[in-house]
Short mmCIF file of C-alpha atoms in Angstrom, two decimals:
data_model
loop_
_atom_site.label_atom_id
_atom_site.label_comp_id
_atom_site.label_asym_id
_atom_site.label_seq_id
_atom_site.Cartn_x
_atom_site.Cartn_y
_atom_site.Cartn_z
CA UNK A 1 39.64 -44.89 12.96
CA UNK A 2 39.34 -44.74 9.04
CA UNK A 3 35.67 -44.25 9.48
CA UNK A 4 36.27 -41.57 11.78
CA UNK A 5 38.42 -39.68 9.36
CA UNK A 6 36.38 -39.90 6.42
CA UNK A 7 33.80 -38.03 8.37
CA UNK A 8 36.08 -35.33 9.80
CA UNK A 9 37.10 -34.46 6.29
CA UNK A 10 33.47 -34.53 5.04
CA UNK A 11 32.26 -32.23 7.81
CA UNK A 12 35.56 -30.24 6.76
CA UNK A 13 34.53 -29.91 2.87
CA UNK A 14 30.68 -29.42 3.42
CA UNK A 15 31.28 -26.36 5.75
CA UNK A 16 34.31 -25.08 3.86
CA UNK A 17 32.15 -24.77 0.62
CA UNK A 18 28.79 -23.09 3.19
CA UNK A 19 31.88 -20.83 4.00
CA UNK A 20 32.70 -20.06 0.51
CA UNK A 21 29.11 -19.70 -0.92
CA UNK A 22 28.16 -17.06 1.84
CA UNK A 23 31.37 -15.04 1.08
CA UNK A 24 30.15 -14.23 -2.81
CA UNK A 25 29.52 -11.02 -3.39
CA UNK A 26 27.27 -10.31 -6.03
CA UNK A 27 28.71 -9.52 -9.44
CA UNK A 28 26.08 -7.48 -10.90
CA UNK A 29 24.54 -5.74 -7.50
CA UNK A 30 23.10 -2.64 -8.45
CA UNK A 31 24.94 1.26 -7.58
CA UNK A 32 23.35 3.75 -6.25
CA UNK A 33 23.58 7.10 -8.23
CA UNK A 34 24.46 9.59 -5.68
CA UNK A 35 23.15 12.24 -8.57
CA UNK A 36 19.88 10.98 -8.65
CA UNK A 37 17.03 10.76 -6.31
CA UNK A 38 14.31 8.09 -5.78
CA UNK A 39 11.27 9.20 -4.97
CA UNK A 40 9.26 7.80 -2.13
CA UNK A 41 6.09 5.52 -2.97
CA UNK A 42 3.18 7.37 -1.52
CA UNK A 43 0.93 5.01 0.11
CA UNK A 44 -2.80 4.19 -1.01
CA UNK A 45 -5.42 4.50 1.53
CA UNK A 46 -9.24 4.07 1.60
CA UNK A 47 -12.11 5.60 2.75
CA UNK A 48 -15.40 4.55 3.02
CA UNK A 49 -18.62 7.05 4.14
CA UNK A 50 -21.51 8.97 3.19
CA UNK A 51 -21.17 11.85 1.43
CA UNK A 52 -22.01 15.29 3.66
CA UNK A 53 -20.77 17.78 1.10
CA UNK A 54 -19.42 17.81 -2.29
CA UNK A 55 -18.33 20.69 -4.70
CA UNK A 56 -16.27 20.47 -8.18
CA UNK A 57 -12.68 20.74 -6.18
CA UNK A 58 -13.10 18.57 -2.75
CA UNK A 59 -15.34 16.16 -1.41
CA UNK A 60 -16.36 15.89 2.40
CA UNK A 61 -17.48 12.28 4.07
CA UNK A 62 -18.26 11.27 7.43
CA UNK A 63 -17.27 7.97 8.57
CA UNK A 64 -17.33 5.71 11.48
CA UNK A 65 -14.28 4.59 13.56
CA UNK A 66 -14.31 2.25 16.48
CA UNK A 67 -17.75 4.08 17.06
CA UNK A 68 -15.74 7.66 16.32
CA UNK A 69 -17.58 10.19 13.97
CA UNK A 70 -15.03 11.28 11.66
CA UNK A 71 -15.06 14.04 8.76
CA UNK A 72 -12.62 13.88 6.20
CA UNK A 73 -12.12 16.53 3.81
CA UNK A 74 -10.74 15.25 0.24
CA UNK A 75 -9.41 17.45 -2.90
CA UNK A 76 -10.62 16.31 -6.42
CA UNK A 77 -8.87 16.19 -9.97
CA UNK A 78 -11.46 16.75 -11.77
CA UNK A 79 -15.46 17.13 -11.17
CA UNK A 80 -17.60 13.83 -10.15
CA UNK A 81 -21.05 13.58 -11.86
CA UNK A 82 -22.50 10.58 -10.38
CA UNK A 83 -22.25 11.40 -6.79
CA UNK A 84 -24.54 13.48 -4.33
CA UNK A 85 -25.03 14.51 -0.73
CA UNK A 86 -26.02 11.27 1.30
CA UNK A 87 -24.21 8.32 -0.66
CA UNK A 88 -22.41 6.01 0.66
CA UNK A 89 -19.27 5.95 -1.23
CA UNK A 90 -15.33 4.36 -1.15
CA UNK A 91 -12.17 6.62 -1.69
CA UNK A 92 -9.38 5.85 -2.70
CA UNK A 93 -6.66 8.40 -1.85
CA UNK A 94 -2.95 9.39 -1.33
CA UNK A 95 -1.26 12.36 0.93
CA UNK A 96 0.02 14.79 -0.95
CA UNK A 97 1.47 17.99 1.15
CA UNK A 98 -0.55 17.44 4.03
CA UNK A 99 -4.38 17.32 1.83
CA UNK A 100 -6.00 14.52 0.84
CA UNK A 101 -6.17 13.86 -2.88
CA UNK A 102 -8.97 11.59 -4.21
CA UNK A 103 -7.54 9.17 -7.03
CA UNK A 104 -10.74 7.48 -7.67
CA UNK A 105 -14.31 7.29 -6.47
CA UNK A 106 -16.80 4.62 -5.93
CA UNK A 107 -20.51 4.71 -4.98
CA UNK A 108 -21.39 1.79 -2.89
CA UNK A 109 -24.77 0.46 -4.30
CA UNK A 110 -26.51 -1.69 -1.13
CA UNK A 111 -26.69 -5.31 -1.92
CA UNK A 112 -30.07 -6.53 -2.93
CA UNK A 113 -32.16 -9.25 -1.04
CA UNK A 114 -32.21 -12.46 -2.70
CA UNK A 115 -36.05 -13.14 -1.48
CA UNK A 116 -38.59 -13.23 -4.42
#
């Protein structure tokens, strides 16, 4: 009987202080400023193709989906110098009002053989 009661009131303070630790707000939980507005992250996407067009303002590649031909059409910052019509190259881009803006720009050099 004794050792029966000692665990009843163990049980008793072990879920009574679960209780109390779950019921804790947090002190310093940050407010939300109904004046001010947090942008949304704009997501980072890639591209990889070969190059069919490019000008100083946009870009155009044609890539490969699940055997899918697809043209994508890309706006540039600034001019690319190191680029031309039939490279294979990796974009990295964001959505920005419905175009595509190019952030950066890679050209995908194929990997040499290792036979001498």
């Amino acid at each position: 009987m004794k050792k029966t009661l000692i665990y009843v009131i163990g049980a008793v303070f072990l879920l009574s202080a679960i209780a109390f630790a779950a019921d804790k707000p947090t002190a310093n939980a940050p407010k939300a400023d109904p004046g001010k507005v947090i942008p949304a992250r704009t997501a980072k996407m890639n591209a990889t193709g070969k190059v069919i067009e490019i000008t100083n303002t946009s870009i155009k590649i044609e890539r490969t989906v699940k055997n899918n031909v697809e043209t994508m059409t890309f706006i540039l910052d600034k001019p690319v110098g190191n680029i031309a019509v039939n490279d294979a190259v990796k974009i990295a881009y964001v959505e920005k009002n419905g175009n595509l803006v190019a952030s950066r720009i890679a050209k995908i050099v194929p990997k040499q053989s290792g036979k001498k």
